Coordinates of C-alpha atoms in Angstrom, one line a residue:
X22 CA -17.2 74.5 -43.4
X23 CA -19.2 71.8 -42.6
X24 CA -20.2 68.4 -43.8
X25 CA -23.9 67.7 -45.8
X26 CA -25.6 66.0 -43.0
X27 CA -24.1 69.2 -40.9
X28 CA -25.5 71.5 -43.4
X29 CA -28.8 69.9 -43.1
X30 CA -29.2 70.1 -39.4
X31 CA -28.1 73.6 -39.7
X32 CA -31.0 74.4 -41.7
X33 CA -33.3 72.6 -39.4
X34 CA -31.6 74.9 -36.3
X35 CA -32.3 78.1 -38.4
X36 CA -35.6 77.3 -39.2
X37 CA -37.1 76.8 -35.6
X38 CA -34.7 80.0 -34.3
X39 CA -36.5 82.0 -36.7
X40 CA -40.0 82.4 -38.2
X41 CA -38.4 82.5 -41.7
X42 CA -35.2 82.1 -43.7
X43 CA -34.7 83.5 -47.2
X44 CA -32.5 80.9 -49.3
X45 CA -30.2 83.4 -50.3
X46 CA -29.2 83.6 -46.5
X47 CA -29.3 79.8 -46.1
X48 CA -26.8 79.8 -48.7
X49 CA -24.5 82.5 -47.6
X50 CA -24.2 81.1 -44.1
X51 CA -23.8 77.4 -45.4
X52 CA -21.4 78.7 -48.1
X53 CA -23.5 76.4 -50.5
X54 CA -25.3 77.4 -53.8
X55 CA -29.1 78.2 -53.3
X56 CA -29.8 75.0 -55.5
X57 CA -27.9 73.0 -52.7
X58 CA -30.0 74.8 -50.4
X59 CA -32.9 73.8 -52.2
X60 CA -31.7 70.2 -51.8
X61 CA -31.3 70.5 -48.1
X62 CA -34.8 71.4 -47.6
X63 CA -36.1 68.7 -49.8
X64 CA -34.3 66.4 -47.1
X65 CA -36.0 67.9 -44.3
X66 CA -38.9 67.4 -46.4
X67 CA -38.2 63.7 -46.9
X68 CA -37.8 63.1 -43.2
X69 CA -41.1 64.3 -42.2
X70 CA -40.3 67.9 -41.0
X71 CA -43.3 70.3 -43.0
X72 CA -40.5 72.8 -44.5
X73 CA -42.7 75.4 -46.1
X74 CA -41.5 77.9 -49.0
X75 CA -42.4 81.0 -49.6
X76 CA -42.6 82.9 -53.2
X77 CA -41.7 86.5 -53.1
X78 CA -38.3 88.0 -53.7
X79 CA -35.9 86.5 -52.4
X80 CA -37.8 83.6 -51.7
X81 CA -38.1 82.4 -48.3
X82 CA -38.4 79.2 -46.1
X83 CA -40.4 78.6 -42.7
X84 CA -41.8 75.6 -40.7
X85 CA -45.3 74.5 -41.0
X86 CA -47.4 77.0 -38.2
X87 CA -48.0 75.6 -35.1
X88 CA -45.2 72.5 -35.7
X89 CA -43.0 71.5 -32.8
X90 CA -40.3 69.7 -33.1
X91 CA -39.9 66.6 -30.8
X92 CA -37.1 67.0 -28.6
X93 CA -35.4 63.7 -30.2
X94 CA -34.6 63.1 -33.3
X95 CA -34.0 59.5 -34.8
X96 CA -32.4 57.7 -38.0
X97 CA -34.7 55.0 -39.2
X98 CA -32.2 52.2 -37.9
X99 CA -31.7 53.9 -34.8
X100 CA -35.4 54.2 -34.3
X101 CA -35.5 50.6 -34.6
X102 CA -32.8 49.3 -32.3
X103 CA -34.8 51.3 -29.6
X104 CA -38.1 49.5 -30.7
X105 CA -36.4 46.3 -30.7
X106 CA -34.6 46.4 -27.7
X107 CA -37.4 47.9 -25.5
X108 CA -39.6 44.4 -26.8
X109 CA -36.6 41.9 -25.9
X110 CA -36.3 43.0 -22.5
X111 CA -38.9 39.9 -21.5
X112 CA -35.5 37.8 -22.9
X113 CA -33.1 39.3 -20.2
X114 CA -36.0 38.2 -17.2
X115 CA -37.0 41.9 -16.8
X116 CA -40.6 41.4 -17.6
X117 CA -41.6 43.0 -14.5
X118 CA -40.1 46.6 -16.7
X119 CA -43.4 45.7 -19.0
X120 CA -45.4 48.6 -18.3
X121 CA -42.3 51.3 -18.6
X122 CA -41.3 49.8 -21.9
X123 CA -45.0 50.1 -23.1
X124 CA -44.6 54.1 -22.1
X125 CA -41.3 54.3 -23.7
X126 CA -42.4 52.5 -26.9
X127 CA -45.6 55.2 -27.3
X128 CA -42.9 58.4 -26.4
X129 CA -40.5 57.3 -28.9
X130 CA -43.9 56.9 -31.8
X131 CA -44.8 60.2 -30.5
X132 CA -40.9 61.5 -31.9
X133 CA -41.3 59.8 -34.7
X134 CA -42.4 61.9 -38.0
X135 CA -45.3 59.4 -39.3
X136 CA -43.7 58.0 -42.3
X137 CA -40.6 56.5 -40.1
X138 CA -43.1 55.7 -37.2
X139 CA -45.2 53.4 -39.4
X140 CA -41.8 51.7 -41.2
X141 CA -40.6 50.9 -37.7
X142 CA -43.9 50.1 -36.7
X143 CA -43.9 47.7 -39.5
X144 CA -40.6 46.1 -39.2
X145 CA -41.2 45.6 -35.3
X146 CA -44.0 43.8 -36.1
X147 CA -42.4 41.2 -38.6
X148 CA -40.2 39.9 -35.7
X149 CA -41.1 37.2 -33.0
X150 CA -38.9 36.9 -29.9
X151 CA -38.5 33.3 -28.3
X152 CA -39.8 33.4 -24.7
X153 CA -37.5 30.9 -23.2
X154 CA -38.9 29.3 -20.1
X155 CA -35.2 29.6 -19.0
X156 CA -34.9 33.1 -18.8
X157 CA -35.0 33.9 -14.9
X158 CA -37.1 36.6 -13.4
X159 CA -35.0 39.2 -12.1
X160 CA -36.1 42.1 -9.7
X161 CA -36.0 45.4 -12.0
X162 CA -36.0 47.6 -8.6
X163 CA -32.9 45.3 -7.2
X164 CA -30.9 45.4 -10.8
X165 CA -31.2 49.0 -10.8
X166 CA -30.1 49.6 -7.0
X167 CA -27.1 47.0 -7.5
X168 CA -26.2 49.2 -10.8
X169 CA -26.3 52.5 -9.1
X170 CA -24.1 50.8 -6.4
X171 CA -21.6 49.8 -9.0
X172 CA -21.7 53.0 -10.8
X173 CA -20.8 54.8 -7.0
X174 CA -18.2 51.8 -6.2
X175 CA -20.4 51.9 -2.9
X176 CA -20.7 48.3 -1.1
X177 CA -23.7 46.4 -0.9
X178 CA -25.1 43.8 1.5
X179 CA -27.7 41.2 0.6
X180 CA -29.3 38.1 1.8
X181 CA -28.0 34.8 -0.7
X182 CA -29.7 31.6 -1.1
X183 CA -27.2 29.3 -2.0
X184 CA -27.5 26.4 -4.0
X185 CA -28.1 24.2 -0.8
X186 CA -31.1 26.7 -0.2
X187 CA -29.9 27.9 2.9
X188 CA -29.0 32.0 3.5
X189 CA -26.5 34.0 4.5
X190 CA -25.9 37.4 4.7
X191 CA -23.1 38.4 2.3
X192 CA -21.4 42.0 2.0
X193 CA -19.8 42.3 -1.6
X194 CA -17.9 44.8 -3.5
X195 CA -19.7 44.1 -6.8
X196 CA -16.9 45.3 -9.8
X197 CA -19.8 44.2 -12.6
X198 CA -23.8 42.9 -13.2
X199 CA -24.1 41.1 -16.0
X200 CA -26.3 38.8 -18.1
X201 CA -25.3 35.1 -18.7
X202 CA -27.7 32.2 -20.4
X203 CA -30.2 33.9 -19.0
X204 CA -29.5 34.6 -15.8
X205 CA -28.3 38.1 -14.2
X206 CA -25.0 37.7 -12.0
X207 CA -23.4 40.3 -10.1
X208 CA -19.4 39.3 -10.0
X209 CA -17.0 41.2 -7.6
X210 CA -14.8 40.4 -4.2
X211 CA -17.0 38.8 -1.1
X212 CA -16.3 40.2 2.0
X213 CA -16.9 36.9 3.8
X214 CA -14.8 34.5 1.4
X215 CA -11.9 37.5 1.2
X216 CA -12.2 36.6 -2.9
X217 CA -13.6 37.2 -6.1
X218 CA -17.4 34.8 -6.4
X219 CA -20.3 35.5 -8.7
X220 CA -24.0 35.9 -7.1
X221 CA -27.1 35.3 -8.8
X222 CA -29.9 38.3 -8.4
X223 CA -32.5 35.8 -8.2
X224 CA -31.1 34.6 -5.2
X225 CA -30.3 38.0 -3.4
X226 CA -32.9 40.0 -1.2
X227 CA -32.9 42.1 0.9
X228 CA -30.3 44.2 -1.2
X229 CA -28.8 47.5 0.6
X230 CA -26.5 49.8 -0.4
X231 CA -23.7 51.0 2.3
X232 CA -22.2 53.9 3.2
X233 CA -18.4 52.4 2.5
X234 CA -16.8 52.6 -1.2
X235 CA -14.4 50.3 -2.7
X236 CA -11.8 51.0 -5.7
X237 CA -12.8 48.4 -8.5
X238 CA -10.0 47.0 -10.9
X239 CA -9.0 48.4 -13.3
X240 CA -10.6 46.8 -17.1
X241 CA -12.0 43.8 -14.6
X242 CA -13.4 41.5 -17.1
X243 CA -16.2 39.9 -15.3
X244 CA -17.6 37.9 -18.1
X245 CA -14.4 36.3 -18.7
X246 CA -13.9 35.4 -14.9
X247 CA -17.8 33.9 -14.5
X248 CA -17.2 31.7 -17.7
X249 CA -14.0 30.5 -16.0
X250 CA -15.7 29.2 -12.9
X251 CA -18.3 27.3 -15.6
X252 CA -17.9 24.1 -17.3
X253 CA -16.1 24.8 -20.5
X254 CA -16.5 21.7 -22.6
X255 CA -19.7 19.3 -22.8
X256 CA -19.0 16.3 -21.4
X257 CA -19.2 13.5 -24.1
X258 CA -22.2 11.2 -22.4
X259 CA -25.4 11.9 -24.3
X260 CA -28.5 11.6 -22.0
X261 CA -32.3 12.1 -23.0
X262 CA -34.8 12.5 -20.5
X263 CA -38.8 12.9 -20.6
X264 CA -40.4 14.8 -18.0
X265 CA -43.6 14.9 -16.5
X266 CA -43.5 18.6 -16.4
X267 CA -44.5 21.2 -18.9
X268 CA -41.1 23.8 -20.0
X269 CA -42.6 27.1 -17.9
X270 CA -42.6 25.0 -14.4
X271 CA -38.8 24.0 -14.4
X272 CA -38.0 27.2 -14.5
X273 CA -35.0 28.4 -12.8
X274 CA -34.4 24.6 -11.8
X275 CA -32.5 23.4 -14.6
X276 CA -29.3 24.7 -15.5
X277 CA -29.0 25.4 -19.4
X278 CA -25.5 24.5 -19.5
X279 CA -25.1 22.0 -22.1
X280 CA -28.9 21.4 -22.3
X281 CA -31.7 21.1 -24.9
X282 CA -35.0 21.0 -23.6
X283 CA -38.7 21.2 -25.7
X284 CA -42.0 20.6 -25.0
X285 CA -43.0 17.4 -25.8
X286 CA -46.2 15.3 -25.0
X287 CA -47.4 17.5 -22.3
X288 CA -44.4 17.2 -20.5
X289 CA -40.9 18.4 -21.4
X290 CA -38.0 16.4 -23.2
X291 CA -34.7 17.3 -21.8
X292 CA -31.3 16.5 -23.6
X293 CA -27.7 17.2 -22.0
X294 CA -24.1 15.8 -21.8
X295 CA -22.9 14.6 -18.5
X296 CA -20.4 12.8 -17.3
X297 CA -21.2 12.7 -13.8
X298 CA -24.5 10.2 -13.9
X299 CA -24.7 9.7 -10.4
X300 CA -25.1 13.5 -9.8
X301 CA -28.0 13.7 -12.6
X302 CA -30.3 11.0 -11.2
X303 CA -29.6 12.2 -8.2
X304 CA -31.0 16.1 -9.7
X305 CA -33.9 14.5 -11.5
X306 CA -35.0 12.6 -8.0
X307 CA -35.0 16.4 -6.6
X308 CA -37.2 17.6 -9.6
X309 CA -40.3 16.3 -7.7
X310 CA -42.2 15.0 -11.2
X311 CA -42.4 12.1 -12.3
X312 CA -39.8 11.3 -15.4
X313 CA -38.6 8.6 -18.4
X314 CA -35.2 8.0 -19.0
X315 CA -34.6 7.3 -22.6
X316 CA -30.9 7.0 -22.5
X317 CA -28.2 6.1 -22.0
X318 CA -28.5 2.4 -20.3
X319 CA -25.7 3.2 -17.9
X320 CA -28.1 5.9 -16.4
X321 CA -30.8 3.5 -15.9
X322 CA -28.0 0.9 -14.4
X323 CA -27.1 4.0 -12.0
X324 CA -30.8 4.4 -11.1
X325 CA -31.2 0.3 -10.3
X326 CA -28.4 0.9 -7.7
X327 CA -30.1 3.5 -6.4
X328 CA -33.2 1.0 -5.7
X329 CA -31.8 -1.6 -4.4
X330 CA -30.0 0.7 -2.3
X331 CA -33.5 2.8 -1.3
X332 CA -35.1 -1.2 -0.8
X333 CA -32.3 -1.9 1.8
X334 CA -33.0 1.2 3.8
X335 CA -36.7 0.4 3.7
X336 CA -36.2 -3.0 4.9
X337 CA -35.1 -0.9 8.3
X338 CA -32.3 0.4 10.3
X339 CA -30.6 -2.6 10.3
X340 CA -29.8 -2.5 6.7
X341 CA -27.6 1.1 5.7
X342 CA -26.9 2.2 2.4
X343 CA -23.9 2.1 0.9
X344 CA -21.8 5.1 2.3
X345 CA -22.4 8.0 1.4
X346 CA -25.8 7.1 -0.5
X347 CA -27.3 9.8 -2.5
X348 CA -25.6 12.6 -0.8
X349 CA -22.3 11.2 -2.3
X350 CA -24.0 11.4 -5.9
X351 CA -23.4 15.2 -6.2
X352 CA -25.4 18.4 -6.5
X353 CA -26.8 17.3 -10.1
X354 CA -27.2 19.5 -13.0

């Protein structure tokens, strides 16, 4: 009729419906012996829920007086997923969701019986996250209005900075939001381009959600199309850079692509493969801190150009840079 872990829940069911159970009932509607009935109750008993028996005839069972049961029940691993995943949200840039998780971390003790709560408790407490300083802040509010417009297949309209820090207002039929090195993207067809693009929410304000609905695609794999637009393959020259800065103040400034970056010496040591050297001196001039270039030689040899380039211009108009100076150096990391 039905499986154990049925059986057991069964039990549980009759118990609350009723203010007692005899075991030769249990056993006739559970089509069990009354010694396996005996052995479901023990494993109510070993989860925490106060299963009381009765001597008499017959024999009877009934929960503790005055128990409620909370209206969740949860397996010790599934009890501590939830725990687990309501302390990592800091690693997908939703601290702001701090004070919410708190509250959801004290309901789901309350749910627990004590025994579980304090394993869980104790297990939670034997792991440390790693608060990357690139993880990017992301608007909780935003996220969630940008998902409920996905879940509706409604349009949204937003205000973008791009990377050259100008904005635009964008209208975008976002197919998926999702979270990428630590950054949130939303990924789906821009109205203005007429084509598929990716948008970072750190970059969006302003978010609204329009009256007009879209039909998304079909199993649209928008991981798979925002790795595509991405470098795929580090390129092979190794660069190592100290800068003046401490880890938590580049954040959101340095792309983690292909980059290893520590605190070192009050500053920050930063360690990448480029192939395009012009465009990184070019990115650590934009920095705005002062910074030692380790290696490789040929990036100091591109920054010496750049000086005697920056000493013509300073000698006066007379004197232009080569063409294109830095501009032509690229957009950097």
């Amino acid at each position: 009729m039905y499986d154990p872990s049925m059986r057991v829940l069964t039990v549980l069911e009759l118990l609350q419906a009723r203010e007692s159970v005899t075991g030769a009932e249990l056993a006739a509607l559970l089509e069990v012996s009354p010694r396996t009935v005996q052995r479901y109750v023990a494993r109510l008993q070993d989860l925490g829920i106060p299963v009381e028996g009765r001597r008499g005839v017959g024999g009877s069972y009934c929960l503790k007086p005055g128990f409620r049961l909370p209206p969740l029940m949860f397996t010790g691993e599934e009890a501590l997923s939830l725990a687990l995943g309501l302390r990592a949200l800091h690693l997908l840039g939703l601290g702001a969701l701090a004070p919410a998780a708190h509250a959801a971390s004290a309901k789901l003790a309350r749910t627990l019986p004590h025994a579980l709560r304090e394993t869980v408790e104790a297990l939670s407490g034997a792991v440390q996250f790693d608060s990357s300083p690139w993880v990017v802040s992301t608007d909780a509010a935003l996220l969630s209005e940008l998902l409920g417009a996905v879940h509706a297949a409604q349009t949204v309209e937003f205000s973008y900075a791009s990377p050259q820090s100008f904005r635009q207002t964008r209208r975008v039929d976002v197919y998926r939001a999702l979270h990428l090195d630590g950054r949130w993207y939303a990924v789906g067809r821009c109205h203005l381009k007429g084509a598929l693009r990716s948008f970072r929410l750190d970059r969006m304000t302003e978010l609204r959600v329009l009256e007009t609905t879209f039909t998304a695609p079909t199993r649209f794999d928008a991981l798979a199309y925002l790795r595509s637009t991405l470098p795929t393959q580090a390129p092979a020259a190794p660069i190592s850079v100290w800068l003046d800065a401490p880890p938590e103040d580049l954040r959101g400034r340095v792309s983690v692509w292909f980059t290893d970056i520590s605190a070192e010496a009050g500053g920050t040591r930063l360690r990448a493969g480029r192939s395009d050297l012009g465009g990184f001196a070019a990115f650590l001039l934009g920095l705005d801190c002062g910074f030692r270039v380790d290696g490789p030689p040929e990036l100091l040899a591109v920054f010496a150009r750049l000086g005697a380039r920056c000493a013509g211009v300073a000698q006066g108009p007379s004197v232009t840079a080569a063409a294109g100076g830095i501009d032509a150096l690229g957009s950097g990391l």
